[in-house]
mmCIF file of C-alpha atoms in Angstrom:
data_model
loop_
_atom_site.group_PDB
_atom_site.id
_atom_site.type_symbol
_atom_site.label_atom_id
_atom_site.label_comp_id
_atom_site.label_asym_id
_atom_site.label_seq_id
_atom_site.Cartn_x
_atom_site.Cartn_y
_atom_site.Cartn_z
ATOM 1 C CA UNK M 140 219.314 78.078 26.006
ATOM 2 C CA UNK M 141 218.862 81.661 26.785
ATOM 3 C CA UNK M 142 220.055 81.857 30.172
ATOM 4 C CA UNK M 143 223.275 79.664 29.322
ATOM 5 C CA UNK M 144 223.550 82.351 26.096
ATOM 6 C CA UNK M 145 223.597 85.333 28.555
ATOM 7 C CA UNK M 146 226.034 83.369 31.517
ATOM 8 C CA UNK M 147 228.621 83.010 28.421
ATOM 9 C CA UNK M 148 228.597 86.724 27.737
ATOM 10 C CA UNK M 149 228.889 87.404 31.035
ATOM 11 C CA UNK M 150 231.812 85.219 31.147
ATOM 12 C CA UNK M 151 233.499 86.291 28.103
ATOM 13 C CA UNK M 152 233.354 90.228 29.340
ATOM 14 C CA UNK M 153 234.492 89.395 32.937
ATOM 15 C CA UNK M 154 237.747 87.749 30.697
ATOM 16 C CA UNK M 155 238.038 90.471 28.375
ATOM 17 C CA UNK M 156 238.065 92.834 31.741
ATOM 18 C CA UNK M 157 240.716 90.826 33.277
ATOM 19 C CA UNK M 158 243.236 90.523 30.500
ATOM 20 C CA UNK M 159 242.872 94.238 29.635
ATOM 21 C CA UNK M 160 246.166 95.985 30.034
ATOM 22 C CA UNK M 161 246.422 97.854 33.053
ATOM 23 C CA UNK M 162 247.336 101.899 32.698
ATOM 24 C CA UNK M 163 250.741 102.571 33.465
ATOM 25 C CA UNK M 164 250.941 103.674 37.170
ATOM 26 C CA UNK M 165 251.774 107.518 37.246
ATOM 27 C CA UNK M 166 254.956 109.034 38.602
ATOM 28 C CA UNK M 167 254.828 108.757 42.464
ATOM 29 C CA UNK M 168 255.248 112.390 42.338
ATOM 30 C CA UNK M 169 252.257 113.236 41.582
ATOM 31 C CA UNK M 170 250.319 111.382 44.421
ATOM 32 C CA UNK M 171 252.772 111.746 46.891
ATOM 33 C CA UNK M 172 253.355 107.433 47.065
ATOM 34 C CA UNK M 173 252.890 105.345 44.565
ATOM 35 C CA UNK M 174 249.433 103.905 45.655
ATOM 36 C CA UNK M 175 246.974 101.290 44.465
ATOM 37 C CA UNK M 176 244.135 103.926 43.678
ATOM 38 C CA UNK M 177 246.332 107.052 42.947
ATOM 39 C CA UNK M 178 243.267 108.742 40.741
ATOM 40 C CA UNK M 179 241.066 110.019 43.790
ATOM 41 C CA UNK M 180 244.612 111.230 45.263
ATOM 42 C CA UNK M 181 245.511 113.254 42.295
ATOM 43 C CA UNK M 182 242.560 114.588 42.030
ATOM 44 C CA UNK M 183 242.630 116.461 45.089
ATOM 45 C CA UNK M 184 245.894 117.791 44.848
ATOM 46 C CA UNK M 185 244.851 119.113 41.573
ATOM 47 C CA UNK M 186 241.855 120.561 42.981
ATOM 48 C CA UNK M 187 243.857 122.160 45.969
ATOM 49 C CA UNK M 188 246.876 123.502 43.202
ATOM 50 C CA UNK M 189 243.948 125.200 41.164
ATOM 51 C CA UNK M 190 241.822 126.605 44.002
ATOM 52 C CA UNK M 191 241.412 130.089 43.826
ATOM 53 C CA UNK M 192 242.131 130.171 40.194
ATOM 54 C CA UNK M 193 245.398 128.650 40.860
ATOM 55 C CA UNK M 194 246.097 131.951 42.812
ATOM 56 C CA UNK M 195 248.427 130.054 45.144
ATOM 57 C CA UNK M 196 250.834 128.775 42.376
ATOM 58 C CA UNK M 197 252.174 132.581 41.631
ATOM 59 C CA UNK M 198 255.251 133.187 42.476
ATOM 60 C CA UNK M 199 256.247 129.538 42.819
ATOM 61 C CA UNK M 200 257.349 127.948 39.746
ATOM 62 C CA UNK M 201 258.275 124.062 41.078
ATOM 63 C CA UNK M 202 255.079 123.938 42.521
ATOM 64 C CA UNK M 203 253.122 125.192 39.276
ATOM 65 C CA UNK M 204 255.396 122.594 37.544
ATOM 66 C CA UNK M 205 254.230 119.937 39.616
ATOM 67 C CA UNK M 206 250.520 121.105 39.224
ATOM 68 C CA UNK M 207 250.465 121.159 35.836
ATOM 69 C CA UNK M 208 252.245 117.960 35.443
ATOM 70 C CA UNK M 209 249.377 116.639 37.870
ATOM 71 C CA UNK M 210 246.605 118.192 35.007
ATOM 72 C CA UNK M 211 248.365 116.750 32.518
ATOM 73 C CA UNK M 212 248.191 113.470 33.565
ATOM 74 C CA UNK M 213 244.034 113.673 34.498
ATOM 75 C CA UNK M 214 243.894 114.717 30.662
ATOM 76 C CA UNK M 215 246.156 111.668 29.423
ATOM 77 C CA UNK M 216 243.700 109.000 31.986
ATOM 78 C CA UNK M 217 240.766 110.570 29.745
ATOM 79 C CA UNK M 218 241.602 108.628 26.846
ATOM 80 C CA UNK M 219 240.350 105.239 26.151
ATOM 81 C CA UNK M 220 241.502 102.406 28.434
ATOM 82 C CA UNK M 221 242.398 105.076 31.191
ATOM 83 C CA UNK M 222 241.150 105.755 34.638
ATOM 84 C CA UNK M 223 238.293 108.104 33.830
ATOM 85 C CA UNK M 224 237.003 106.625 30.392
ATOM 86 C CA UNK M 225 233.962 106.011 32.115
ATOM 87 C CA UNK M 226 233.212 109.684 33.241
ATOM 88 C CA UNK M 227 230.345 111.414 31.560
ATOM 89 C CA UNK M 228 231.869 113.390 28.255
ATOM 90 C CA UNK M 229 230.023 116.643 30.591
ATOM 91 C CA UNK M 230 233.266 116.426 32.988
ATOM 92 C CA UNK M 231 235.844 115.051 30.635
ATOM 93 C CA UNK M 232 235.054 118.244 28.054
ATOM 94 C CA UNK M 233 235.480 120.233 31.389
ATOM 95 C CA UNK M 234 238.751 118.656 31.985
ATOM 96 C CA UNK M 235 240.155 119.057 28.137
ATOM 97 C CA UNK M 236 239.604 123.095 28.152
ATOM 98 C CA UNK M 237 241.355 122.980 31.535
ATOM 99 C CA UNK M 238 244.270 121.056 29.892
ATOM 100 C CA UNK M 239 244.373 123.572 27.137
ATOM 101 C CA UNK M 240 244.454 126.113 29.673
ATOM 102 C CA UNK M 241 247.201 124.716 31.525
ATOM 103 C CA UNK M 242 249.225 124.433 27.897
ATOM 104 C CA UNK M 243 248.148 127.801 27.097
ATOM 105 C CA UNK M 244 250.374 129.296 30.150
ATOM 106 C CA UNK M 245 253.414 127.037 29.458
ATOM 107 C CA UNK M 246 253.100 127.313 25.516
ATOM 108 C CA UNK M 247 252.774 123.679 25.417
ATOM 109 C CA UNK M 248 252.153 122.565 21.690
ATOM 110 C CA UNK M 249 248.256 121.698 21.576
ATOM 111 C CA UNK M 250 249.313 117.573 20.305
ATOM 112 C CA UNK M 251 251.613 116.901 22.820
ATOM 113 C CA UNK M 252 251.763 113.457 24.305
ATOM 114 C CA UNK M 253 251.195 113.547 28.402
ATOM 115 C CA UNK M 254 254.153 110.874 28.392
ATOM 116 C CA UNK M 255 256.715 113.712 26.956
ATOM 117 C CA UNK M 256 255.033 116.272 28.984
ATOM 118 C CA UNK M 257 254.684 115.198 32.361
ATOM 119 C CA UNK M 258 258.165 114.067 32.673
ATOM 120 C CA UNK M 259 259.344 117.046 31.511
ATOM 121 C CA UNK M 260 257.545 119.447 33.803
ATOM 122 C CA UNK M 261 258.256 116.872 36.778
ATOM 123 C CA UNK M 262 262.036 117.362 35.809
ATOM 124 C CA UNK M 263 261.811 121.266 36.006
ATOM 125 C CA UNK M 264 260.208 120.777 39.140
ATOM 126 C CA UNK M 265 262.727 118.610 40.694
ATOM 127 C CA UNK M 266 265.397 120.943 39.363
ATOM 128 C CA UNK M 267 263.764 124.252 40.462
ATOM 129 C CA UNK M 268 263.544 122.745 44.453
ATOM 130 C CA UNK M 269 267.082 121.888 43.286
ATOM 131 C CA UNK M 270 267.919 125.960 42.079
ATOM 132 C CA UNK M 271 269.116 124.443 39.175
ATOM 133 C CA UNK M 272 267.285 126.895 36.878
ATOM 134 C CA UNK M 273 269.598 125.888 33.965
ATOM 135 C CA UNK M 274 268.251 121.830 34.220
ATOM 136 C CA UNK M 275 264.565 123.506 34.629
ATOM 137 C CA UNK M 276 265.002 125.752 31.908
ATOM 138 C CA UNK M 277 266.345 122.601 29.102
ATOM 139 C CA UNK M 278 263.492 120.672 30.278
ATOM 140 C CA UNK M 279 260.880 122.686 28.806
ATOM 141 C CA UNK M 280 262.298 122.703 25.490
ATOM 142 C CA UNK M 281 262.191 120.286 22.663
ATOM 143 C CA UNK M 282 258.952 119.526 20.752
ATOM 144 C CA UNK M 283 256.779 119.372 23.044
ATOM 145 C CA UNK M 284 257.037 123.222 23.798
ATOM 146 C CA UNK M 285 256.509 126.394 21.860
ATOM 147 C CA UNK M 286 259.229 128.682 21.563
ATOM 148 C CA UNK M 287 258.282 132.172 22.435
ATOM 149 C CA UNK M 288 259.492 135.463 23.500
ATOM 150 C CA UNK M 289 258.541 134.342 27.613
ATOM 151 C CA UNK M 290 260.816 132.185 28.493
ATOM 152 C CA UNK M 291 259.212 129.234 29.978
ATOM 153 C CA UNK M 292 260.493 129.922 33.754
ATOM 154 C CA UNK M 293 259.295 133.109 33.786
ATOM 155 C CA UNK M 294 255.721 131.602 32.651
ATOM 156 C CA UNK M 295 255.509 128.947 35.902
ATOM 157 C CA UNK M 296 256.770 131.913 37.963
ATOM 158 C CA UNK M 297 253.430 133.928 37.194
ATOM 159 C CA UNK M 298 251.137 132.015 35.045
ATOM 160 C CA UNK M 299 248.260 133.676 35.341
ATOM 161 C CA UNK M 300 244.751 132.616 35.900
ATOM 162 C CA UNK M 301 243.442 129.050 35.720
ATOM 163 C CA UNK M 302 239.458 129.526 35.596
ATOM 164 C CA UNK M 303 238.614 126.298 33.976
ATOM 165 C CA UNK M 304 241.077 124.571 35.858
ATOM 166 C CA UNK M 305 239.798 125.963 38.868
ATOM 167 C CA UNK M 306 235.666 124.716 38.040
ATOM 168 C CA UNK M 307 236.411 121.748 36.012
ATOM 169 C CA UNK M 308 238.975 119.610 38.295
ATOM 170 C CA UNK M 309 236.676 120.185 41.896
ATOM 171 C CA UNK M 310 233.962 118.944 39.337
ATOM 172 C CA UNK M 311 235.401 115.852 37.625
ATOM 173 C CA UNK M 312 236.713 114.989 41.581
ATOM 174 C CA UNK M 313 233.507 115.157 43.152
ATOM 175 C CA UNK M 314 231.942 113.454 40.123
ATOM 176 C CA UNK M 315 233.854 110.642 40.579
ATOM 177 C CA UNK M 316 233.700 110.224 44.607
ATOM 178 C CA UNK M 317 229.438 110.482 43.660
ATOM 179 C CA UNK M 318 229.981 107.543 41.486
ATOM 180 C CA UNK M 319 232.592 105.830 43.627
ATOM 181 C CA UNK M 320 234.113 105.807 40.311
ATOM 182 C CA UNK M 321 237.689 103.988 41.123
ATOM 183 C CA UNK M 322 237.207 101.226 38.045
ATOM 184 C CA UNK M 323 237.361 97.676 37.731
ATOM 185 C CA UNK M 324 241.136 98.847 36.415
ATOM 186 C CA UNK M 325 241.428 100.677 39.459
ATOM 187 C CA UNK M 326 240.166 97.351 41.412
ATOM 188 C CA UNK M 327 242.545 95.218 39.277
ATOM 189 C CA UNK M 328 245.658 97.751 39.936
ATOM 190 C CA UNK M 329 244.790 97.244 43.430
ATOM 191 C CA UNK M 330 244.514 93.825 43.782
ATOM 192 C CA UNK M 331 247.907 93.341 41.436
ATOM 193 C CA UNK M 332 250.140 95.615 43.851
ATOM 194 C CA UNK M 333 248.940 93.215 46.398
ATOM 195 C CA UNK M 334 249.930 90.540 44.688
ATOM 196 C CA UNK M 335 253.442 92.063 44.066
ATOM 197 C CA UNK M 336 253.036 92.685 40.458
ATOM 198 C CA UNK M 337 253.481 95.912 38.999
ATOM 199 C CA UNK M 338 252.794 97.586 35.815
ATOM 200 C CA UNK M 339 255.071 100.684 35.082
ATOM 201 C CA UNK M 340 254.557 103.573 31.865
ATOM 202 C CA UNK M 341 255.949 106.292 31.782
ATOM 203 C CA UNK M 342 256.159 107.176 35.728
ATOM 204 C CA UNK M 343 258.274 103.983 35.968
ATOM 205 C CA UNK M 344 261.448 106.089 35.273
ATOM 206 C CA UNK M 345 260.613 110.010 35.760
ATOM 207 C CA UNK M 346 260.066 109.942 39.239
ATOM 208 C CA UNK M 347 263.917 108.927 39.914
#
């Protein structure tokens, strides 16, 4: 009876894996394509935006829009059911002060939903390749973002440092190369784009 007992767990948790829902995919934007494993992607642009302390981002706000959208999103795949729930709490902890880091600099409002934020800050980016400072500028209003007596523009044009950014991402991306940590959901994502079927949140319409 025993082994039959542990087969049917096995089976029941290889079900409840595959009916899971899948995380929404993330705006192509942010990996460059839309891929079937865009996590290990986005990680290393994020690592590359916040090298040096983010030192390259000065002076160029679409691209600091972009990068923080890109941090944003990490810190929205650390909640449960996303792509790094299954990262030691050690490099997830690193990842939240870098978050509040990056909200710090824009005056983002400390509860703020990554699905109001990210396509937001991709918007301002798209608008500031665009010299449409005006679009940029009414993106990063609303609740989602503090008013303050820096306007938000002038913020992504010199944000200042980003030492936890610049430790915690490198970390969390090497962590999860060690590990090969892609995820069964990872796994699943892949094997559904294959199939043709796709699963869109809120990068289904921002990245238009």
């Amino acid at each position: 009876m025993r082994p039959c007992f542990f087969a049917g767990l096995l089976i029941l948790s290889a079900c409840a894996e595959l009916t899971r829902p899948l995380p929404p995919e993330p705006p192509t934007e942010l990996a460059g394509a839309l891929l079937a494993q865009p996590l290990p992607v986005i990680l290393d642009l994020a690592a590359a935006d916040f090298d040096r302390g983010g030192a390259g981002l000065d002076g160029h706000p679409a691209e600091m829009a972009l990068a923080l959208a890109r941090l944003e999103w990490l810190g929205g795949e650390a909640r449960p059911g996303g792509r790094l729930t299954g990262v030691p709490q050690s490099f997830l902890f690193g990842l939240q002060r870098a978050v509040e880091e990056g909200r710090q600099s824009l005056a983002i409002t400390p509860n703020a939903a990554p699905e109001l934020v990210v396509p937001a800050l991709l918007t301002a980016a798209r608008s500031l390749r665009r010299g449409d400072t005006a679009t940029a500028g009414a993106a990063l209003t609303g609740p989602a973002f503090r008013v303050t007596d820096r306007p938000a523009l002038n913020r992504l044009r010199e944000p200042g440092p980003f030492p936890d950014a610049s430790l915690a991402v490198p970390a969390l991306r090497d962590e999860v190369a060690r590990r090969g940590y892609e995820g069964q959901i990872e796994r699943r994502l892949s094997e559904n784009l294959g199939s043709g079927v796709t699963t869109f949140g809120f990068g289904g319409t921002t990245d238009r």
